């Protein structure tokens, strides 16, 4: 499918926004997915193209957070292995289930993702209060089986669709690890890159892509990853969440009216 100039610019801009948002907290798919739908791409094609296009942005964001990754090699390796398995499982489900299932499930997933985006500040505040009340001694050193199980399921969700995957990661690791949230966010960026990457490799062999969309999102998200790592923390969180929610609602409406 060929895109008009304006559609191409919109997809590129959405890629920049998604790369920035994904690096800061996650939910960038709620920006790119609706834009791809608006260009006329079928939902599954839009999803797999978006997944592949966001891989460079996830890598860019992880590189931008490389200072916060110091001393976390064993954690990244352990959680990364679980995330790869979960991401591959979710990607297989996407192409195994009937296309109509995706059309039915995704509006629900987007709705749940929006709820997570809205509740994320309260969740983060509750987690900080819990740690402070316990004198900073809570949290299993590596999260234990609970974290591994939670990350496996969150990664399967990420391989299937992925909106607010980063929010799920932050919530799980923030609850079960006693560490600085910026260091946790750095790990989140690496895990998102792994899940998007394994799903994209799988899709390359078995799914149809719109390569124009892939390239535009890849370029935009790579730039956005650097923006998110360098200046994204200065953006008003409330305004950022408001944009995500607005775009997510548009995506739900588009899917329901197709």
mmCIF file of C-alpha atoms in Angstrom:
data_model
loop_
_atom_site.group_PDB
_atom_site.id
_atom_site.type_symbol
_atom_site.label_atom_id
_atom_site.label_comp_id
_atom_site.label_asym_id
_atom_site.label_seq_id
_atom_site.Cartn_x
_atom_site.Cartn_y
_atom_site.Cartn_z
ATOM 1 C CA UNK A 1 0.000 0.000 0.000
ATOM 2 C CA UNK A 2 1.364 3.443 -0.930
ATOM 3 C CA UNK A 3 1.105 6.328 1.501
ATOM 4 C CA UNK A 4 0.540 9.943 0.622
ATOM 5 C CA UNK A 5 3.126 12.529 1.673
ATOM 6 C CA UNK A 6 0.953 13.676 4.552
ATOM 7 C CA UNK A 7 0.368 10.124 5.728
ATOM 8 C CA UNK A 8 4.101 9.432 5.622
ATOM 9 C CA UNK A 9 4.826 12.549 7.676
ATOM 10 C CA UNK A 10 2.150 11.551 10.181
ATOM 11 C CA UNK A 11 3.651 8.063 10.579
ATOM 12 C CA UNK A 12 7.158 9.530 10.968
ATOM 13 C CA UNK A 13 5.931 11.979 13.620
ATOM 14 C CA UNK A 14 4.090 9.171 15.401
ATOM 15 C CA UNK A 15 7.338 7.183 15.430
ATOM 16 C CA UNK A 16 9.160 10.080 17.092
ATOM 17 C CA UNK A 17 6.406 10.387 19.681
ATOM 18 C CA UNK A 18 6.316 6.647 20.328
ATOM 19 C CA UNK A 19 10.093 6.400 20.700
ATOM 20 C CA UNK A 20 10.066 9.290 23.190
ATOM 21 C CA UNK A 21 7.157 7.955 25.223
ATOM 22 C CA UNK A 22 8.434 4.372 25.232
ATOM 23 C CA UNK A 23 11.771 5.491 26.645
ATOM 24 C CA UNK A 24 10.121 7.506 29.404
ATOM 25 C CA UNK A 25 7.400 5.096 30.491
ATOM 26 C CA UNK A 26 5.955 2.989 27.661
ATOM 27 C CA UNK A 27 2.643 3.072 25.747
ATOM 28 C CA UNK A 28 4.128 4.436 22.513
ATOM 29 C CA UNK A 29 2.119 1.892 20.540
ATOM 30 C CA UNK A 30 -0.961 3.891 21.494
ATOM 31 C CA UNK A 31 0.492 6.663 19.298
ATOM 32 C CA UNK A 32 1.694 4.695 16.278
ATOM 33 C CA UNK A 33 -1.014 2.033 16.031
ATOM 34 C CA UNK A 34 -3.948 4.441 15.513
ATOM 35 C CA UNK A 35 -1.960 6.404 12.924
ATOM 36 C CA UNK A 36 -1.213 3.234 10.978
ATOM 37 C CA UNK A 37 -4.887 2.284 11.108
ATOM 38 C CA UNK A 38 -5.778 5.732 9.800
ATOM 39 C CA UNK A 39 -3.592 5.141 6.725
ATOM 40 C CA UNK A 40 -5.766 2.149 5.864
ATOM 41 C CA UNK A 41 -3.559 -0.731 7.025
ATOM 42 C CA UNK A 42 -5.344 -3.851 8.329
ATOM 43 C CA UNK A 43 -4.985 -4.194 12.135
ATOM 44 C CA UNK A 44 -2.662 -7.228 12.128
ATOM 45 C CA UNK A 45 -0.429 -5.758 9.392
ATOM 46 C CA UNK A 46 -0.333 -2.469 11.294
ATOM 47 C CA UNK A 47 0.613 -4.291 14.492
ATOM 48 C CA UNK A 48 3.478 -6.350 13.053
ATOM 49 C CA UNK A 49 4.814 -3.350 11.083
ATOM 50 C CA UNK A 50 4.679 -1.270 14.244
ATOM 51 C CA UNK A 51 6.499 -3.952 16.251
ATOM 52 C CA UNK A 52 9.374 -4.132 13.771
ATOM 53 C CA UNK A 53 9.565 -0.362 13.387
ATOM 54 C CA UNK A 54 9.817 0.226 17.136
ATOM 55 C CA UNK A 55 12.809 -2.087 17.617
ATOM 56 C CA UNK A 56 15.423 0.585 16.719
ATOM 57 C CA UNK A 57 13.644 3.045 19.018
ATOM 58 C CA UNK A 58 13.775 0.606 21.932
ATOM 59 C CA UNK A 59 17.480 0.048 21.325
ATOM 60 C CA UNK A 60 18.044 3.796 21.090
ATOM 61 C CA UNK A 61 16.277 4.364 24.407
ATOM 62 C CA UNK A 62 18.263 1.587 26.075
ATOM 63 C CA UNK A 63 21.516 3.155 24.865
ATOM 64 C CA UNK A 64 20.362 6.519 26.179
ATOM 65 C CA UNK A 65 19.921 4.944 29.625
ATOM 66 C CA UNK A 66 23.242 3.087 29.575
ATOM 67 C CA UNK A 67 24.539 4.886 32.702
ATOM 68 C CA UNK A 68 21.604 3.588 34.745
ATOM 69 C CA UNK A 69 22.276 0.052 33.495
ATOM 70 C CA UNK A 70 25.662 -0.175 35.215
ATOM 71 C CA UNK A 71 25.778 -3.015 37.746
ATOM 72 C CA UNK A 72 22.590 -4.646 36.465
ATOM 73 C CA UNK A 73 23.997 -7.210 34.064
ATOM 74 C CA UNK A 74 22.786 -10.285 35.946
ATOM 75 C CA UNK A 75 19.330 -8.776 36.383
ATOM 76 C CA UNK A 76 19.072 -7.915 32.693
ATOM 77 C CA UNK A 77 20.210 -11.407 31.659
ATOM 78 C CA UNK A 78 17.761 -13.144 33.977
ATOM 79 C CA UNK A 79 14.734 -11.023 33.132
ATOM 80 C CA UNK A 80 15.787 -10.823 29.490
ATOM 81 C CA UNK A 81 15.651 -14.607 29.089
ATOM 82 C CA UNK A 82 12.127 -14.697 30.518
ATOM 83 C CA UNK A 83 11.060 -11.758 28.352
ATOM 84 C CA UNK A 84 12.317 -13.431 25.181
ATOM 85 C CA UNK A 85 10.265 -16.541 25.889
ATOM 86 C CA UNK A 86 7.162 -14.519 26.687
ATOM 87 C CA UNK A 87 7.567 -12.214 23.691
ATOM 88 C CA UNK A 88 7.899 -15.140 21.293
ATOM 89 C CA UNK A 89 4.834 -16.795 22.804
ATOM 90 C CA UNK A 90 2.779 -13.640 22.347
ATOM 91 C CA UNK A 91 3.920 -13.259 18.737
ATOM 92 C CA UNK A 92 2.920 -16.845 17.992
ATOM 93 C CA UNK A 93 -0.502 -16.231 19.522
ATOM 94 C CA UNK A 94 -0.986 -13.157 17.332
ATOM 95 C CA UNK A 95 -0.623 -15.181 14.138
ATOM 96 C CA UNK A 96 -2.198 -18.385 15.452
ATOM 97 C CA UNK A 97 -5.477 -16.897 16.609
ATOM 98 C CA UNK A 98 -7.979 -15.881 13.889
ATOM 99 C CA UNK A 99 -7.688 -12.240 12.667
ATOM 100 C CA UNK A 100 -11.162 -11.570 14.026
ATOM 101 C CA UNK A 101 -9.846 -12.412 17.478
ATOM 102 C CA UNK A 102 -7.317 -9.601 17.198
ATOM 103 C CA UNK A 103 -10.057 -7.163 16.177
ATOM 104 C CA UNK A 104 -12.055 -8.207 19.226
ATOM 105 C CA UNK A 105 -9.251 -8.449 21.773
ATOM 106 C CA UNK A 106 -7.211 -5.343 20.925
ATOM 107 C CA UNK A 107 -9.856 -2.706 21.801
ATOM 108 C CA UNK A 108 -10.099 -4.382 25.211
ATOM 109 C CA UNK A 109 -6.297 -4.453 25.563
ATOM 110 C CA UNK A 110 -6.042 -0.789 24.600
ATOM 111 C CA UNK A 111 -8.728 0.065 27.133
ATOM 112 C CA UNK A 112 -6.865 -1.796 29.869
ATOM 113 C CA UNK A 113 -3.630 -0.125 28.785
ATOM 114 C CA UNK A 114 -5.256 3.299 29.093
ATOM 115 C CA UNK A 115 -6.406 2.457 32.599
ATOM 116 C CA UNK A 116 -2.833 1.493 33.465
ATOM 117 C CA UNK A 117 -1.509 4.738 32.003
ATOM 118 C CA UNK A 118 -3.980 6.772 34.050
ATOM 119 C CA UNK A 119 -3.323 4.843 37.268
ATOM 120 C CA UNK A 120 0.457 4.680 36.837
ATOM 121 C CA UNK A 121 1.220 7.778 39.003
ATOM 122 C CA UNK A 122 -0.889 6.429 41.880
ATOM 123 C CA UNK A 123 0.699 3.013 41.523
ATOM 124 C CA UNK A 124 4.192 4.500 41.577
ATOM 125 C CA UNK A 125 3.342 6.628 44.625
ATOM 126 C CA UNK A 126 1.912 3.610 46.450
ATOM 127 C CA UNK A 127 5.029 1.581 45.689
ATOM 128 C CA UNK A 128 7.319 4.348 46.981
ATOM 129 C CA UNK A 129 5.218 4.706 50.136
ATOM 130 C CA UNK A 130 5.380 0.951 50.713
ATOM 131 C CA UNK A 131 9.165 0.938 50.449
ATOM 132 C CA UNK A 132 9.574 3.994 52.688
ATOM 133 C CA UNK A 133 7.236 2.567 55.333
ATOM 134 C CA UNK A 134 9.370 -0.569 55.483
ATOM 135 C CA UNK A 135 12.539 1.417 55.960
ATOM 136 C CA UNK A 136 13.870 0.613 52.513
ATOM 137 C CA UNK A 137 14.418 -3.049 53.353
ATOM 138 C CA UNK A 138 11.630 -4.547 51.242
ATOM 139 C CA UNK A 139 11.907 -6.229 47.929
ATOM 140 C CA UNK A 140 13.524 -9.514 46.990
ATOM 141 C CA UNK A 141 17.036 -8.913 45.609
ATOM 142 C CA UNK A 142 16.028 -10.361 42.246
ATOM 143 C CA UNK A 143 12.254 -10.283 42.517
ATOM 144 C CA UNK A 144 11.925 -14.013 43.003
ATOM 145 C CA UNK A 145 9.470 -16.318 41.192
ATOM 146 C CA UNK A 146 6.702 -13.729 41.413
ATOM 147 C CA UNK A 147 8.636 -11.254 39.287
ATOM 148 C CA UNK A 148 9.728 -13.880 36.767
ATOM 149 C CA UNK A 149 6.134 -15.068 36.328
ATOM 150 C CA UNK A 150 4.798 -11.547 36.034
ATOM 151 C CA UNK A 151 7.439 -10.566 33.494
ATOM 152 C CA UNK A 152 6.726 -13.696 31.454
ATOM 153 C CA UNK A 153 3.043 -12.781 31.183
ATOM 154 C CA UNK A 154 3.744 -9.099 30.531
ATOM 155 C CA UNK A 155 6.182 -10.052 27.779
ATOM 156 C CA UNK A 156 3.625 -12.371 26.180
ATOM 157 C CA UNK A 157 1.254 -9.420 26.150
ATOM 158 C CA UNK A 158 4.031 -7.341 24.592
ATOM 159 C CA UNK A 159 4.644 -9.876 21.841
ATOM 160 C CA UNK A 160 0.924 -9.969 21.071
ATOM 161 C CA UNK A 161 0.231 -6.222 21.085
ATOM 162 C CA UNK A 162 2.355 -4.249 23.525
ATOM 163 C CA UNK A 163 0.528 -1.016 24.361
ATOM 164 C CA UNK A 164 1.483 -0.047 27.945
ATOM 165 C CA UNK A 165 3.889 -2.980 28.118
ATOM 166 C CA UNK A 166 6.410 -0.599 29.668
ATOM 167 C CA UNK A 167 3.891 0.445 32.313
ATOM 168 C CA UNK A 168 3.404 -3.208 33.244
ATOM 169 C CA UNK A 169 7.165 -3.705 33.502
ATOM 170 C CA UNK A 170 7.627 -0.631 35.679
ATOM 171 C CA UNK A 171 4.777 -1.641 37.937
ATOM 172 C CA UNK A 172 6.029 -5.196 38.401
ATOM 173 C CA UNK A 173 9.678 -4.317 38.943
ATOM 174 C CA UNK A 174 8.821 -1.324 41.095
ATOM 175 C CA UNK A 175 6.715 -3.529 43.341
ATOM 176 C CA UNK A 176 9.082 -6.492 43.610
ATOM 177 C CA UNK A 177 12.539 -4.899 43.364
ATOM 178 C CA UNK A 178 14.025 -2.463 45.819
ATOM 179 C CA UNK A 179 15.873 -0.107 43.505
ATOM 180 C CA UNK A 180 15.816 3.391 42.067
ATOM 181 C CA UNK A 181 13.015 3.893 39.556
ATOM 182 C CA UNK A 182 15.399 5.317 36.952
ATOM 183 C CA UNK A 183 17.504 2.159 37.126
ATOM 184 C CA UNK A 184 14.349 0.087 36.804
ATOM 185 C CA UNK A 185 13.320 2.204 33.822
ATOM 186 C CA UNK A 186 16.670 1.464 32.178
ATOM 187 C CA UNK A 187 16.046 -2.274 32.520
ATOM 188 C CA UNK A 188 12.532 -1.770 31.153
ATOM 189 C CA UNK A 189 13.949 -0.237 27.977
ATOM 190 C CA UNK A 190 16.263 -3.202 27.406
ATOM 191 C CA UNK A 191 13.472 -5.719 27.973
ATOM 192 C CA UNK A 192 11.144 -3.855 25.609
ATOM 193 C CA UNK A 193 13.855 -3.973 22.938
ATOM 194 C CA UNK A 194 14.249 -7.727 23.446
ATOM 195 C CA UNK A 195 10.513 -8.437 23.252
ATOM 196 C CA UNK A 196 9.995 -6.245 20.189
ATOM 197 C CA UNK A 197 13.086 -7.782 18.635
ATOM 198 C CA UNK A 198 12.138 -11.442 19.111
ATOM 199 C CA UNK A 199 8.589 -10.781 17.944
ATOM 200 C CA UNK A 200 9.871 -8.891 14.903
ATOM 201 C CA UNK A 201 12.271 -11.695 13.933
ATOM 202 C CA UNK A 202 9.405 -14.179 14.139
ATOM 203 C CA UNK A 203 7.100 -11.924 12.110
ATOM 204 C CA UNK A 204 9.759 -11.507 9.402
ATOM 205 C CA UNK A 205 9.317 -15.141 8.412
ATOM 206 C CA UNK A 206 5.563 -15.537 8.711
ATOM 207 C CA UNK A 207 3.760 -12.179 8.481
ATOM 208 C CA UNK A 208 3.088 -9.429 5.956
ATOM 209 C CA UNK A 209 4.662 -6.019 6.615
ATOM 210 C CA UNK A 210 4.148 -2.589 5.175
ATOM 211 C CA UNK A 211 7.802 -1.701 4.725
ATOM 212 C CA UNK A 212 7.154 2.000 4.230
ATOM 213 C CA UNK A 213 5.535 2.100 7.649
ATOM 214 C CA UNK A 214 8.368 0.053 9.159
ATOM 215 C CA UNK A 215 11.086 2.390 7.863
ATOM 216 C CA UNK A 216 9.247 5.574 8.872
ATOM 217 C CA UNK A 217 8.557 4.323 12.393
ATOM 218 C CA UNK A 218 12.112 2.999 12.736
ATOM 219 C CA UNK A 219 13.621 6.365 11.819
ATOM 220 C CA UNK A 220 11.190 8.289 13.998
ATOM 221 C CA UNK A 221 11.431 6.007 17.016
ATOM 222 C CA UNK A 222 15.246 6.024 16.921
ATOM 223 C CA UNK A 223 15.208 9.806 17.159
ATOM 224 C CA UNK A 224 12.483 9.659 19.787
ATOM 225 C CA UNK A 225 14.478 7.207 21.894
ATOM 226 C CA UNK A 226 17.269 9.741 22.222
ATOM 227 C CA UNK A 227 14.852 12.550 22.963
ATOM 228 C CA UNK A 228 13.181 10.482 25.666
ATOM 229 C CA UNK A 229 16.498 9.583 27.283
ATOM 230 C CA UNK A 230 17.885 13.127 27.271
ATOM 231 C CA UNK A 231 14.996 15.519 27.805
ATOM 232 C CA UNK A 232 11.892 13.386 28.203
ATOM 233 C CA UNK A 233 12.050 13.454 31.999
ATOM 234 C CA UNK A 234 11.363 17.207 31.861
ATOM 235 C CA UNK A 235 8.027 16.811 30.081
ATOM 236 C CA UNK A 236 4.909 17.311 32.244
ATOM 237 C CA UNK A 237 3.744 13.759 33.019
ATOM 238 C CA UNK A 238 0.092 14.784 33.157
ATOM 239 C CA UNK A 239 0.199 16.259 29.657
ATOM 240 C CA UNK A 240 1.984 13.186 28.336
ATOM 241 C CA UNK A 241 -0.597 10.854 29.791
ATOM 242 C CA UNK A 242 -3.417 13.004 28.438
ATOM 243 C CA UNK A 243 -2.035 12.659 24.897
ATOM 244 C CA UNK A 244 -1.700 8.899 25.263
ATOM 245 C CA UNK A 245 -5.257 8.528 26.547
ATOM 246 C CA UNK A 246 -6.675 10.714 23.771
ATOM 247 C CA UNK A 247 -4.890 8.770 21.060
ATOM 248 C CA UNK A 248 -5.826 5.459 22.648
ATOM 249 C CA UNK A 249 -9.515 6.392 22.648
ATOM 250 C CA UNK A 250 -9.224 7.284 18.960
ATOM 251 C CA UNK A 251 -7.693 3.860 18.302
ATOM 252 C CA UNK A 252 -10.547 2.090 20.086
ATOM 253 C CA UNK A 253 -13.134 4.060 18.110
ATOM 254 C CA UNK A 254 -11.354 3.302 14.817
ATOM 255 C CA UNK A 255 -11.222 -0.417 15.550
ATOM 256 C CA UNK A 256 -14.858 -0.601 16.603
ATOM 257 C CA UNK A 257 -16.032 1.277 13.511
ATOM 258 C CA UNK A 258 -13.997 -0.771 11.013
#
